[in-house]
Structure formats: C-alpha cells, structure tokens
mmCIF file of C-alpha atoms and ligand atoms in Angstrom:
data_model
loop_
_atom_site.group_PDB
_atom_site.id
_atom_site.type_symbol
_atom_site.label_atom_id
_atom_site.label_comp_id
_atom_site.label_asym_id
_atom_site.label_seq_id
_atom_site.Cartn_x
_atom_site.Cartn_y
_atom_site.Cartn_z
ATOM 1 C CA MET W 104 0.000 0.000 0.000
ATOM 2 C CA GLN W 105 1.251 3.453 -0.902
ATOM 3 C CA PHE W 106 -0.339 6.794 -0.137
ATOM 4 C CA ASN W 107 -0.603 9.370 -2.873
ATOM 5 C CA GLN W 108 2.925 10.734 -2.678
ATOM 6 C CA ASN W 109 1.844 13.975 -4.334
ATOM 7 C CA TYR W 110 0.237 14.996 -1.048
ATOM 8 C CA LEU W 111 3.710 15.141 0.460
ATOM 9 C CA ARG W 112 4.536 17.937 -1.957
ATOM 10 C CA LEU W 113 1.795 20.158 -0.504
ATOM 11 C CA GLN W 114 2.353 22.737 2.186
ATOM 12 C CA GLU W 115 1.689 21.368 5.663
ATOM 13 C CA SER W 116 -1.813 22.892 5.829
ATOM 14 C CA TYR W 117 -4.318 24.699 3.630
ATOM 15 C CA LEU W 118 -3.784 28.484 3.681
ATOM 16 C CA PHE W 119 -7.005 29.423 5.466
ATOM 17 C CA SER W 120 -6.738 26.618 8.020
ATOM 18 C CA ASP W 121 -3.254 27.866 8.827
ATOM 19 C CA ILE W 122 -4.494 31.440 9.300
ATOM 20 C CA ALA W 123 -7.428 30.268 11.440
ATOM 21 C CA HIS W 124 -4.988 28.353 13.626
ATOM 22 C CA ARG W 125 -2.741 31.397 14.132
ATOM 23 C CA VAL W 126 -5.723 33.594 14.971
ATOM 24 C CA GLN W 127 -7.028 31.024 17.430
ATOM 25 C CA LYS W 128 -3.641 30.977 19.179
ATOM 26 C CA PHE W 129 -3.686 34.781 19.390
ATOM 27 C CA ALA W 130 -7.251 34.724 20.762
ATOM 28 C CA GLN W 131 -6.270 32.223 23.455
ATOM 29 C CA ALA W 132 -3.313 34.366 24.503
ATOM 30 C CA HIS W 133 -5.431 37.580 24.428
ATOM 31 C CA PRO W 134 -8.905 36.589 25.599
ATOM 32 C CA ASP W 135 -10.017 40.234 25.916
ATOM 33 C CA ALA W 136 -8.914 41.326 22.453
ATOM 34 C CA LYS W 137 -11.717 42.254 20.070
ATOM 35 C CA ILE W 138 -10.431 40.591 16.934
ATOM 36 C CA LEU W 139 -11.607 42.035 13.624
ATOM 37 C CA ARG W 140 -11.630 39.313 10.984
ATOM 38 C CA MET W 141 -10.923 40.307 7.407
ATOM 39 C CA GLY W 142 -8.927 37.222 6.477
ATOM 40 C CA ILE W 143 -10.916 34.423 4.883
ATOM 41 C CA GLY W 144 -13.627 35.686 2.545
ATOM 42 C CA ASP W 145 -16.501 34.634 4.750
ATOM 43 C CA VAL W 146 -19.686 36.673 4.644
ATOM 44 C CA THR W 147 -21.308 38.105 7.768
ATOM 45 C CA LEU W 148 -24.764 39.234 6.595
ATOM 46 C CA PRO W 149 -27.536 36.665 7.014
ATOM 47 C CA LEU W 150 -29.401 34.940 4.209
ATOM 48 C CA ALA W 151 -31.943 37.131 2.410
ATOM 49 C CA PRO W 152 -35.511 36.840 3.813
ATOM 50 C CA ALA W 153 -36.741 35.522 0.439
ATOM 51 C CA VAL W 154 -34.173 32.713 0.646
ATOM 52 C CA VAL W 155 -35.107 31.875 4.233
ATOM 53 C CA SER W 156 -38.823 31.717 3.475
ATOM 54 C CA ALA W 157 -38.240 29.506 0.395
ATOM 55 C CA MET W 158 -36.135 27.155 2.514
ATOM 56 C CA ARG W 159 -38.774 27.123 5.266
ATOM 57 C CA ALA W 160 -41.451 26.152 2.773
ATOM 58 C CA ALA W 161 -39.148 23.402 1.458
ATOM 59 C CA VAL W 162 -38.616 22.070 4.977
ATOM 60 C CA GLU W 163 -42.394 21.861 5.370
ATOM 61 C CA GLU W 164 -42.620 19.972 2.067
ATOM 62 C CA GLN W 165 -39.975 17.519 3.204
ATOM 63 C CA GLY W 166 -41.962 16.924 6.388
ATOM 64 C CA ARG W 167 -45.137 15.804 4.587
ATOM 65 C CA ALA W 168 -45.533 12.380 2.967
ATOM 66 C CA GLN W 169 -47.309 13.885 -0.084
ATOM 67 C CA THR W 170 -44.515 16.322 -0.898
ATOM 68 C CA PHE W 171 -41.474 14.520 0.494
ATOM 69 C CA ARG W 172 -38.568 14.056 -1.949
ATOM 70 C CA GLY W 173 -35.731 11.556 -1.685
ATOM 71 C CA TYR W 174 -32.754 11.518 -4.041
ATOM 72 C CA GLY W 175 -32.887 14.412 -6.463
ATOM 73 C CA PRO W 176 -31.270 14.700 -9.884
ATOM 74 C CA GLU W 177 -27.463 14.797 -9.448
ATOM 75 C CA GLN W 178 -27.236 17.793 -11.804
ATOM 76 C CA GLY W 179 -29.765 19.809 -9.821
ATOM 77 C CA TYR W 180 -33.531 20.309 -9.894
ATOM 78 C CA ASP W 181 -35.036 21.793 -13.043
ATOM 79 C CA PHE W 182 -36.459 24.779 -11.146
ATOM 80 C CA LEU W 183 -32.960 25.917 -10.130
ATOM 81 C CA ARG W 184 -31.298 25.163 -13.450
ATOM 82 C CA GLU W 185 -34.050 27.116 -15.210
ATOM 83 C CA ALA W 186 -33.555 30.034 -12.805
ATOM 84 C CA ILE W 187 -29.793 30.008 -13.534
ATOM 85 C CA ARG W 188 -30.480 29.776 -17.266
ATOM 86 C CA GLY W 189 -32.730 32.828 -16.976
ATOM 87 C CA TYR W 190 -30.022 34.716 -15.076
ATOM 88 C CA TYR W 191 -27.558 34.146 -17.929
ATOM 89 C CA ALA W 192 -30.217 34.927 -20.550
ATOM 90 C CA ARG W 193 -30.843 38.328 -18.931
ATOM 91 C CA ARG W 194 -27.141 39.027 -19.535
ATOM 92 C CA GLY W 195 -27.403 37.972 -23.174
ATOM 93 C CA ILE W 196 -25.865 34.496 -22.725
ATOM 94 C CA SER W 197 -27.848 31.594 -24.028
ATOM 95 C CA LEU W 198 -27.401 28.263 -22.213
ATOM 96 C CA ALA W 199 -29.251 24.972 -22.348
ATOM 97 C CA ALA W 200 -30.453 23.570 -19.015
ATOM 98 C CA ASP W 201 -28.309 20.443 -19.470
ATOM 99 C CA GLU W 202 -25.202 22.638 -19.584
ATOM 100 C CA ILE W 203 -25.798 23.696 -15.957
ATOM 101 C CA PHE W 204 -24.745 21.472 -13.048
ATOM 102 C CA VAL W 205 -25.755 22.476 -9.521
ATOM 103 C CA SER W 206 -23.127 21.758 -6.888
ATOM 104 C CA ASP W 207 -22.287 22.394 -3.252
ATOM 105 C CA GLY W 208 -19.946 25.248 -4.215
ATOM 106 C CA ALA W 209 -17.293 26.404 -6.660
ATOM 107 C CA LYS W 210 -14.387 25.123 -4.565
ATOM 108 C CA SER W 211 -15.589 21.500 -4.729
ATOM 109 C CA ASP W 212 -16.243 21.605 -8.462
ATOM 110 C CA LEU W 213 -12.945 23.359 -9.224
ATOM 111 C CA GLY W 214 -11.199 20.452 -7.530
ATOM 112 C CA ASN W 215 -13.507 17.696 -8.795
ATOM 113 C CA ILE W 216 -13.407 18.760 -12.451
ATOM 114 C CA LEU W 217 -9.802 17.554 -12.610
ATOM 115 C CA ASP W 218 -11.110 13.962 -12.534
ATOM 116 C CA ILE W 219 -12.012 14.241 -16.206
ATOM 117 C CA PHE W 220 -8.636 15.561 -17.380
ATOM 118 C CA ASP W 221 -5.562 13.430 -17.960
ATOM 119 C CA VAL W 222 -2.699 13.866 -15.547
ATOM 120 C CA CYS W 223 -0.334 14.521 -18.485
ATOM 121 C CA ASN W 224 -1.923 17.938 -19.148
ATOM 122 C CA THR W 225 0.055 21.048 -18.278
ATOM 123 C CA VAL W 226 -1.897 23.647 -16.318
ATOM 124 C CA LEU W 227 -1.383 27.383 -16.467
ATOM 125 C CA ILE W 228 -2.239 29.193 -13.246
ATOM 126 C CA PRO W 229 -1.868 32.887 -12.465
ATOM 127 C CA ASP W 230 0.386 33.808 -9.542
ATOM 128 C CA PRO W 231 -0.868 35.005 -7.048
ATOM 129 C CA VAL W 232 -3.983 32.865 -7.012
ATOM 130 C CA TYR W 233 -6.706 31.180 -4.943
ATOM 131 C CA PRO W 234 -4.664 28.275 -3.538
ATOM 132 C CA VAL W 235 -7.200 25.582 -4.464
ATOM 133 C CA TYR W 236 -6.152 25.621 -8.143
ATOM 134 C CA VAL W 237 -2.528 24.874 -7.297
ATOM 135 C CA ASP W 238 -3.138 22.434 -4.447
ATOM 136 C CA THR W 239 -5.610 20.262 -6.361
ATOM 137 C CA ASN W 240 -3.205 19.958 -9.283
ATOM 138 C CA VAL W 241 -0.288 19.166 -6.986
ATOM 139 C CA MET W 242 -2.459 16.416 -5.432
ATOM 140 C CA ALA W 243 -2.987 14.965 -8.899
ATOM 141 C CA GLY W 244 0.675 15.308 -9.879
ATOM 142 C CA ARG W 245 0.093 17.588 -12.832
ATOM 143 C CA LYS W 246 2.741 19.915 -14.249
ATOM 144 C CA ILE W 247 2.011 23.547 -13.367
ATOM 145 C CA VAL W 248 3.311 26.648 -15.106
ATOM 146 C CA PHE W 249 2.576 30.103 -13.749
ATOM 147 C CA ALA W 250 1.488 33.378 -15.358
ATOM 148 C CA ASP W 251 2.795 36.374 -13.430
ATOM 149 C CA ALA W 252 0.061 38.685 -12.147
ATOM 150 C CA VAL W 253 2.050 41.710 -11.067
ATOM 151 C CA ARG W 254 1.707 45.443 -10.716
ATOM 152 C CA ALA W 255 3.216 46.012 -14.177
ATOM 153 C CA ASN W 256 0.370 44.125 -15.912
ATOM 154 C CA GLY W 257 -2.345 45.388 -13.585
ATOM 155 C CA PHE W 258 -2.421 41.904 -11.992
ATOM 156 C CA LEU W 259 -4.050 40.649 -15.197
ATOM 157 C CA PRO W 260 -1.663 38.402 -17.130
ATOM 158 C CA MET W 261 -2.392 37.999 -20.832
ATOM 159 C CA PRO W 262 -1.651 34.948 -23.009
ATOM 160 C CA ASP W 263 1.955 34.399 -23.948
ATOM 161 C CA GLU W 264 2.402 32.586 -27.251
ATOM 162 C CA LYS W 265 5.565 30.956 -25.920
ATOM 163 C CA THR W 266 3.701 29.244 -23.068
ATOM 164 C CA ASP W 267 2.192 25.857 -23.806
ATOM 165 C CA ALA W 268 -0.759 24.968 -21.633
ATOM 166 C CA ASP W 269 -3.636 22.519 -21.851
ATOM 167 C CA ILE W 270 -5.712 23.744 -18.921
ATOM 168 C CA ILE W 271 -5.877 27.442 -18.081
ATOM 169 C CA TYR W 272 -7.253 28.887 -14.852
ATOM 170 C CA ILE W 273 -8.791 32.343 -14.854
ATOM 171 C CA CYS W 274 -10.456 33.950 -11.855
ATOM 172 C CA SER W 275 -12.135 37.285 -12.595
ATOM 173 C CA PRO W 276 -12.822 39.389 -10.581
ATOM 174 C CA ASN W 277 -9.712 37.924 -9.134
ATOM 175 C CA ASN W 278 -9.086 36.332 -5.820
ATOM 176 C CA PRO W 279 -6.854 37.648 -4.267
ATOM 177 C CA THR W 280 -6.031 40.810 -6.244
ATOM 178 C CA GLY W 281 -9.542 42.024 -7.076
ATOM 179 C CA ALA W 282 -8.453 42.787 -10.663
ATOM 180 C CA ALA W 283 -11.126 42.130 -13.317
ATOM 181 C CA TYR W 284 -10.644 41.389 -17.022
ATOM 182 C CA THR W 285 -12.493 43.266 -19.731
ATOM 183 C CA LYS W 286 -14.409 41.367 -22.362
ATOM 184 C CA ALA W 287 -11.668 42.142 -24.914
ATOM 185 C CA GLN W 288 -9.004 40.689 -22.614
ATOM 186 C CA LEU W 289 -11.057 37.533 -22.071
ATOM 187 C CA GLN W 290 -11.473 37.293 -25.829
ATOM 188 C CA ALA W 291 -7.685 37.096 -26.151
ATOM 189 C CA TRP W 292 -7.627 34.181 -23.673
ATOM 190 C CA VAL W 293 -10.454 32.405 -25.487
ATOM 191 C CA ASP W 294 -8.716 32.819 -28.846
ATOM 192 C CA TYR W 295 -5.469 31.516 -27.347
ATOM 193 C CA ALA W 296 -7.246 28.492 -25.824
ATOM 194 C CA ASN W 297 -9.144 27.695 -29.010
ATOM 195 C CA ALA W 298 -6.001 27.994 -31.143
ATOM 196 C CA ARG W 299 -4.278 25.421 -28.911
ATOM 197 C CA GLY W 300 -7.167 23.148 -28.075
ATOM 198 C CA ALA W 301 -6.748 24.099 -24.415
ATOM 199 C CA VAL W 302 -9.570 24.341 -21.888
ATOM 200 C CA ILE W 303 -10.225 27.378 -19.666
ATOM 201 C CA LEU W 304 -11.499 26.826 -16.127
ATOM 202 C CA TYR W 305 -13.141 30.151 -15.336
ATOM 203 C CA ASP W 306 -13.933 30.995 -11.724
ATOM 204 C CA ALA W 307 -16.745 33.566 -11.698
ATOM 205 C CA ALA W 308 -17.491 33.376 -7.961
ATOM 206 C CA TYR W 309 -17.210 37.164 -7.600
ATOM 207 C CA GLU W 310 -18.997 38.240 -10.806
ATOM 208 C CA ARG W 311 -21.809 40.051 -8.967
ATOM 209 C CA PHE W 312 -19.265 42.469 -7.482
ATOM 210 C CA VAL W 313 -18.394 43.958 -10.876
ATOM 211 C CA THR W 314 -19.459 47.587 -11.001
ATOM 212 C CA GLU W 315 -17.200 49.066 -13.676
ATOM 213 C CA GLU W 316 -18.497 49.346 -17.193
ATOM 214 C CA GLY W 317 -16.533 47.127 -19.560
ATOM 215 C CA CYS W 318 -15.499 44.489 -17.012
ATOM 216 C CA ALA W 319 -16.706 41.022 -17.907
ATOM 217 C CA ARG W 320 -18.879 38.900 -15.623
ATOM 218 C CA SER W 321 -18.778 35.652 -17.555
ATOM 219 C CA ILE W 322 -16.278 33.977 -19.877
ATOM 220 C CA PHE W 323 -19.232 33.314 -22.176
ATOM 221 C CA GLU W 324 -19.300 37.014 -23.060
ATOM 222 C CA ALA W 325 -16.318 36.186 -25.293
ATOM 223 C CA GLU W 326 -16.996 34.716 -28.705
ATOM 224 C CA GLY W 327 -16.122 31.048 -29.055
ATOM 225 C CA ALA W 328 -15.894 30.501 -25.279
ATOM 226 C CA GLU W 329 -18.495 27.728 -25.463
ATOM 227 C CA GLU W 330 -15.912 25.701 -27.373
ATOM 228 C CA CYS W 331 -13.172 25.992 -24.764
ATOM 229 C CA ALA W 332 -14.444 27.129 -21.363
ATOM 230 C CA ILE W 333 -16.096 25.812 -18.228
ATOM 231 C CA GLU W 334 -17.494 28.386 -15.787
ATOM 232 C CA PHE W 335 -17.769 27.928 -12.019
ATOM 233 C CA CYS W 336 -20.009 30.082 -9.911
ATOM 234 C CA SER W 337 -21.230 30.166 -6.365
ATOM 235 C CA PHE W 338 -23.957 31.569 -4.142
ATOM 236 C CA SER W 339 -21.451 31.875 -1.282
ATOM 237 C CA LYS W 340 -20.258 35.437 -1.628
ATOM 238 C CA THR W 341 -23.206 36.878 -3.501
ATOM 239 C CA ALA W 342 -26.068 35.440 -1.456
ATOM 240 C CA GLY W 343 -24.436 34.510 1.829
ATOM 241 C CA PHE W 344 -24.273 30.753 1.194
ATOM 242 C CA THR W 345 -20.796 30.093 2.653
ATOM 243 C CA GLY W 346 -22.407 27.949 5.360
ATOM 244 C CA THR W 347 -25.435 26.832 3.342
ATOM 245 C CA ARG W 348 -23.429 25.536 0.347
ATOM 246 C CA CYS W 349 -24.611 25.889 -3.227
ATOM 247 C CA GLY W 350 -22.971 26.734 -6.517
ATOM 248 C CA TYR W 351 -23.113 25.750 -10.167
ATOM 249 C CA THR W 352 -20.869 24.854 -13.053
ATOM 250 C CA VAL W 353 -21.553 25.512 -16.717
ATOM 251 C CA VAL W 354 -20.131 22.908 -19.095
ATOM 252 C CA PRO W 355 -21.147 23.776 -22.670
ATOM 253 C CA GLN W 356 -22.243 21.022 -25.039
ATOM 254 C CA ALA W 357 -19.960 22.537 -27.698
ATOM 255 C CA LEU W 358 -16.830 21.821 -25.627
ATOM 256 C CA LYS W 359 -15.362 18.718 -27.258
ATOM 257 C CA ARG W 360 -11.866 17.375 -27.760
ATOM 258 C CA ASN W 361 -11.101 14.563 -30.207
ATOM 259 C CA GLY W 362 -14.837 14.040 -30.555
ATOM 260 C CA ILE W 363 -15.267 13.527 -26.781
ATOM 261 C CA SER W 364 -17.879 15.671 -25.048
ATOM 262 C CA CYS W 365 -16.692 17.357 -21.871
ATOM 263 C CA ASN W 366 -20.303 17.737 -20.700
ATOM 264 C CA LYS W 367 -20.857 13.981 -21.034
ATOM 265 C CA LEU W 368 -17.760 13.137 -19.015
ATOM 266 C CA TRP W 369 -18.692 15.597 -16.272
ATOM 267 C CA LEU W 370 -22.233 14.201 -16.165
ATOM 268 C CA ARG W 371 -20.787 10.709 -15.845
ATOM 269 C CA ARG W 372 -18.480 11.846 -13.064
ATOM 270 C CA GLN W 373 -21.213 13.654 -11.151
ATOM 271 C CA THR W 374 -23.809 10.902 -11.435
ATOM 272 C CA THR W 375 -21.227 8.458 -10.078
ATOM 273 C CA LYS W 376 -19.636 10.478 -7.287
ATOM 274 C CA PHE W 377 -22.226 13.082 -6.299
ATOM 275 C CA ASN W 378 -25.794 12.810 -5.016
ATOM 276 C CA GLY W 379 -26.765 16.397 -5.627
ATOM 277 C CA VAL W 380 -27.451 19.357 -3.358
ATOM 278 C CA ALA W 381 -30.205 19.197 -0.724
ATOM 279 C CA TYR W 382 -33.661 20.080 -2.055
ATOM 280 C CA ILE W 383 -34.123 22.639 0.721
ATOM 281 C CA VAL W 384 -30.887 24.413 -0.215
ATOM 282 C CA GLN W 385 -31.756 24.425 -3.917
ATOM 283 C CA ARG W 386 -35.126 26.019 -3.154
ATOM 284 C CA GLY W 387 -33.265 28.720 -1.224
ATOM 285 C CA ALA W 388 -30.820 29.226 -4.099
ATOM 286 C CA ALA W 389 -33.641 29.552 -6.636
ATOM 287 C CA ALA W 390 -35.176 32.321 -4.523
ATOM 288 C CA VAL W 391 -32.027 34.389 -5.116
ATOM 289 C CA PHE W 392 -33.184 34.896 -8.712
ATOM 290 C CA GLY W 393 -36.698 36.015 -7.816
ATOM 291 C CA GLU W 394 -37.570 39.719 -7.808
ATOM 292 C CA GLU W 395 -37.459 39.989 -4.021
ATOM 293 C CA GLY W 396 -34.360 37.809 -3.700
ATOM 294 C CA GLU W 397 -32.457 39.861 -6.287
ATOM 295 C CA ARG W 398 -33.329 43.099 -4.494
ATOM 296 C CA GLN W 399 -32.396 41.737 -1.087
ATOM 297 C CA ILE W 400 -29.037 40.304 -2.123
ATOM 298 C CA GLU W 401 -28.253 43.590 -3.907
ATOM 299 C CA GLU W 402 -28.812 45.354 -0.581
ATOM 300 C CA ASN W 403 -26.292 43.025 1.064
ATOM 301 C CA LEU W 404 -23.806 43.490 -1.771
ATOM 302 C CA ALA W 405 -24.154 47.255 -1.332
ATOM 303 C CA VAL W 406 -23.016 46.897 2.288
ATOM 304 C CA TYR W 407 -19.914 44.954 1.210
ATOM 305 C CA ARG W 408 -19.210 47.551 -1.491
ATOM 306 C CA ARG W 409 -19.421 50.328 1.092
ATOM 307 C CA ASN W 410 -17.006 48.365 3.283
ATOM 308 C CA ALA W 411 -14.579 48.034 0.372
ATOM 309 C CA ALA W 412 -14.817 51.786 -0.281
ATOM 310 C CA ARG W 413 -14.153 52.480 3.407
ATOM 311 C CA ILE W 414 -11.003 50.348 3.433
ATOM 312 C CA ALA W 415 -9.900 51.907 0.137
ATOM 313 C CA ALA W 416 -10.352 55.417 1.595
ATOM 314 C CA CYS W 417 -8.252 54.414 4.616
ATOM 315 C CA LEU W 418 -5.474 53.106 2.373
ATOM 316 C CA ASP W 419 -5.655 56.289 0.280
ATOM 317 C CA ARG W 420 -5.177 58.398 3.400
ATOM 318 C CA LEU W 421 -2.249 56.208 4.442
ATOM 319 C CA GLY W 422 -0.727 56.503 0.966
ATOM 320 C CA VAL W 423 -0.561 52.704 0.649
ATOM 321 C CA PHE W 424 -0.634 51.200 -2.841
ATOM 322 C CA TYR W 425 -3.581 48.853 -3.379
ATOM 323 C CA THR W 426 -5.747 47.386 -6.060
ATOM 324 C CA GLY W 427 -9.206 45.788 -6.042
ATOM 325 C CA GLY W 428 -12.219 46.822 -4.011
ATOM 326 C CA LYS W 429 -14.091 48.310 -6.999
ATOM 327 C CA ASN W 430 -15.225 45.127 -8.718
ATOM 328 C CA SER W 431 -14.410 42.817 -5.899
ATOM 329 C CA PRO W 432 -14.771 42.266 -2.157
ATOM 330 C CA TYR W 433 -10.981 41.981 -1.911
ATOM 331 C CA LEU W 434 -8.372 44.709 -1.493
ATOM 332 C CA TRP W 435 -4.813 43.810 -2.339
ATOM 333 C CA LEU W 436 -2.298 46.132 -0.751
ATOM 334 C CA GLU W 437 1.428 46.501 -0.582
ATOM 335 C CA CYS W 438 2.500 45.716 2.999
ATOM 336 C CA PRO W 439 3.462 49.139 4.378
ATOM 337 C CA GLY W 440 6.967 48.935 5.820
ATOM 338 C CA PHE W 441 7.242 45.146 5.495
ATOM 339 C CA ALA W 442 8.781 43.025 2.752
ATOM 340 C CA ASP W 443 7.551 39.819 4.408
ATOM 341 C CA SER W 444 3.777 39.540 4.299
ATOM 342 C CA ARG W 445 3.653 36.975 7.137
ATOM 343 C CA LYS W 446 5.503 39.442 9.350
ATOM 344 C CA PHE W 447 2.990 42.141 8.438
ATOM 345 C CA PHE W 448 0.172 39.692 9.241
ATOM 346 C CA ASP W 449 1.675 39.128 12.726
ATOM 347 C CA TYR W 450 2.232 42.867 13.242
ATOM 348 C CA LEU W 451 -1.344 43.798 12.320
ATOM 349 C CA LEU W 452 -2.758 41.009 14.468
ATOM 350 C CA GLU W 453 -0.608 41.744 17.492
ATOM 351 C CA LYS W 454 -0.795 45.539 17.402
ATOM 352 C CA ALA W 455 -4.334 46.086 16.076
ATOM 353 C CA ALA W 456 -6.069 42.689 16.386
ATOM 354 C CA VAL W 457 -6.966 42.949 12.692
ATOM 355 C CA VAL W 458 -6.795 39.744 10.631
ATOM 356 C CA GLY W 459 -5.956 39.741 6.932
ATOM 357 C CA THR W 460 -4.293 37.202 4.665
ATOM 358 C CA PRO W 461 -0.570 37.368 3.888
ATOM 359 C CA GLY W 462 -0.016 37.630 0.133
ATOM 360 C CA SER W 463 2.680 34.951 0.116
ATOM 361 C CA GLY W 464 -0.061 32.401 0.842
ATOM 362 C CA PHE W 465 -1.356 33.010 -2.693
ATOM 363 C CA GLY W 466 1.957 32.438 -4.498
ATOM 364 C CA LYS W 467 5.443 33.847 -4.827
ATOM 365 C CA ASN W 468 4.245 37.060 -6.487
ATOM 366 C CA GLY W 469 2.038 37.651 -3.462
ATOM 367 C CA GLU W 470 5.048 38.234 -1.227
ATOM 368 C CA GLY W 471 5.067 41.819 -0.003
ATOM 369 C CA TYR W 472 1.289 42.061 -0.447
ATOM 370 C CA PHE W 473 -1.659 41.570 1.851
ATOM 371 C CA ARG W 474 -5.351 40.828 1.278
ATOM 372 C CA LEU W 475 -8.219 42.371 3.221
ATOM 373 C CA THR W 476 -11.848 41.426 2.678
ATOM 374 C CA ALA W 477 -14.896 43.656 2.732
ATOM 375 C CA PHE W 478 -17.104 40.933 4.224
ATOM 376 C CA ALA W 479 -16.936 42.002 7.870
ATOM 377 C CA SER W 480 -19.818 43.981 9.380
ATOM 378 C CA GLU W 481 -19.929 47.721 8.676
ATOM 379 C CA GLU W 482 -19.027 48.443 12.309
ATOM 380 C CA ALA W 483 -16.080 46.027 12.319
ATOM 381 C CA THR W 484 -14.825 47.405 8.997
ATOM 382 C CA ALA W 485 -14.994 50.995 10.268
ATOM 383 C CA GLU W 486 -13.163 50.024 13.430
ATOM 384 C CA ALA W 487 -10.523 48.060 11.514
ATOM 385 C CA ALA W 488 -9.931 51.064 9.240
ATOM 386 C CA GLU W 489 -9.508 53.309 12.305
ATOM 387 C CA ARG W 490 -7.126 50.896 13.988
ATOM 388 C CA MET W 491 -5.039 50.535 10.824
ATOM 389 C CA GLU W 492 -4.876 54.288 10.390
ATOM 390 C CA ARG W 493 -3.709 54.731 13.974
ATOM 391 C CA LEU W 494 -1.122 51.967 13.664
ATOM 392 C CA LEU W 495 0.213 52.721 10.204
ATOM 393 C CA GLY W 496 -0.321 56.469 9.930
HETATM 394 C C1 MLT N 665 -11.091 33.170 0.295
HETATM 395 O O1 MLT N 665 -10.998 33.785 1.335
HETATM 396 O O2 MLT N 665 -10.230 33.201 -0.589
HETATM 397 C C2 MLT N 665 -12.325 32.351 0.077
HETATM 398 O O3 MLT N 665 -13.226 32.541 1.094
HETATM 399 C C3 MLT N 665 -12.022 30.953 0.010
HETATM 400 C C4 MLT N 665 -13.115 30.169 -0.613
HETATM 401 O O4 MLT N 665 -14.038 30.699 -1.223
HETATM 402 O O5 MLT N 665 -13.009 28.950 -0.514
#
C-alpha cells in the first residue's frame, strides 16, 4: 500500500486553516482582544428573507408524505437550473439547461473537475492565485506553469504565445487581487485556448461584485468561449451561502476534444460520485433569482461595497498602494513597511487585532502584499480602518 505521494509535496496545511490556527492561538493568549476578521472571505450578513422563506417552505414539504422528496437529480432540480439559465439569458448568454450542473460550491467543483482531465496535461495558473487551483493539481501530480500577475500588468496576465498549456485557470474578478478582465481581454484568452485546443477553467465566484463598465462577468461574453471554457459560480459570496453551500458549473455542449464531449464526461463523473445538493438548499438558491431575492441580495452586496470603499479610503489616506475593491470584495495592498507579508500579518494582528491574509499564501508574487476582505460587518470594517490608520499612519 502506498499513499498518494503527491500529497507530500503540498504545504503542511491549507492556507485558510493555517491562518485560522494562528488567529485562534492569538485569541487564546489575548482573551479580551476584540479581533476584527478580514482574512478568509466569509460573509457576515444573514441569508436574504426571500431565501429563508423559500427554505422554510421546502422544509415543510420535506416533512409531509405527499410532498417529500428523496434523491434528487445529481445535476440539480429543473427549477434551479431554469432560474440560472434565466439569469444568464438576462445578460445575453444563451445556455441549455443540461449545460448547468448544480453543486455544493465552486471550490468542490474546481477540484472535482480535474477527474475528467488526464494527468499529463500542463496547467497554467496565475500567480498570485486562490490556492485551491494549485493544491488540487499538486495532489494529482500535474505539471504547473505560472502566469505572473504583477503590478506592471495590472495583476491581469495575458496569453503568452511561448507558453504551452492545456488547462488554463482564470479567476475574474480575481481572488486575491480584485483585478477584473475586460471582455476584450477575455477574448484574447479564449482565442489563445481555441487555437491550442486548451480548456479554460473560469472561476466567476465574484462576478456580482463587478461595477465598472466594460469588465466582464462571464467567460461566455467572449466569442467562441463555449468551445473551450467551463465556468464555475457560487452563491457563497453573492447570497451569503458560505455555510449553506450551493454553486453551479456551466459545461457547454460545444466543448469537445477529439470528438469527446466534456459535458458527457462531467455528467458521468457527477452521477457516479455526487448525489446532488439538498432540495431545501436548492429552493433557497432559486429564490435568489426572484424579484425579491435579487433586491435583497443587492442590498447586502451594497453593504460589502461600502465596506470596500471604506477600506480603500483608509489606504488612500495612508498613501498605501492597493488594487481591487471596486469590482471585488478583496483589497490587495502593498505591505506598508514590510517586505515579508507573514511578518505584516503578525504585526497587524498583534498591534491592532486585525486579521488579513498574507499575500505569500497566494503564491510567490504575493510576497510583499496583503489581502483584506470587505465581508466584515460595517461596524467592524470601520473600526478596523480606524485601527489601521492609527497603527500605520
Ligand atoms: C477566500 O478567502 O479566498 C475564500 O473565502 C475561500 C473560498 O471561497 O473557498
């Protein structure tokens, strides 16, 4: 018996578990400290009332013999897939219901999708990046090449003809930098992927945060993307589902390689390894797309946007370089006075009891940078901004 040796090539623990552990240690040593958490991108506002009432009604249904439901379709109930299809249609993107797969979140699907790709593929991943893309490929033993996302390119790397890649990860608006591609920039990636027969794995978990005209919200805004791209999305950040768990993945029917349908393989994988998302949760997710649900989640998003603006204003006053915050709940700042982002993390925690995420946890280009989220409460965000200004001013 041998364990998967690739796991030995991973860092000791997952980035956010590591941070949680450090914060817990600090909290134990300083039981009176009021810790302000802006590290992991976890939401703080509750589920929208429309979502809660849809879930309540679903609970009632599950408690009556006449309306009880057992196993559901692995790809998701029609009512939710139709609601998602309508959401894309309103943005001018036409999908078929069988191209939409409901899941328990983008993170799971981003990892699971690798089941259908050969281990011999080379993957291209931006650096810095959401650590799940790298870790899941290390687990599988795939070759990884990196695309530098640095200040000089606005943290938005563009295709390089000299780089050969079979699987390309794009996250826009980006985690951790908050940078968002325009439609024209995504078109360049789609053209590059189609010219090479590569596949793009597009993480759109933060698409609802886009406010700037011209920034794309879906890879399918680019022409020809249905022949090369899979899109992952989530209700976590947009509708407060981090603890409720629901997301979806779009695998177009037109995405084929050597006559093999990607959609068919993913369907086969999901029907074998996944039993679908709870009916109650799917009813809640569908309510997000109703008139009331849309309005209510927009109100919550407005709070997070105000938080981002508040942190941005604080950094402006401090004269600290940062990016993000406009189309994203993340602000990516240069660590003021520190070259080592872990040292800055410790400093901010010890001196101000403010938690962020050290940039080095997202890749080598993240060193010297730091990520703050706008997901704390308005009060906590205001207090964190004050404490940072006092400490760093
Ligand atoms: C983050 O902080 O990067 C996210 O919350 C992680 C995630 O969505 O899994």
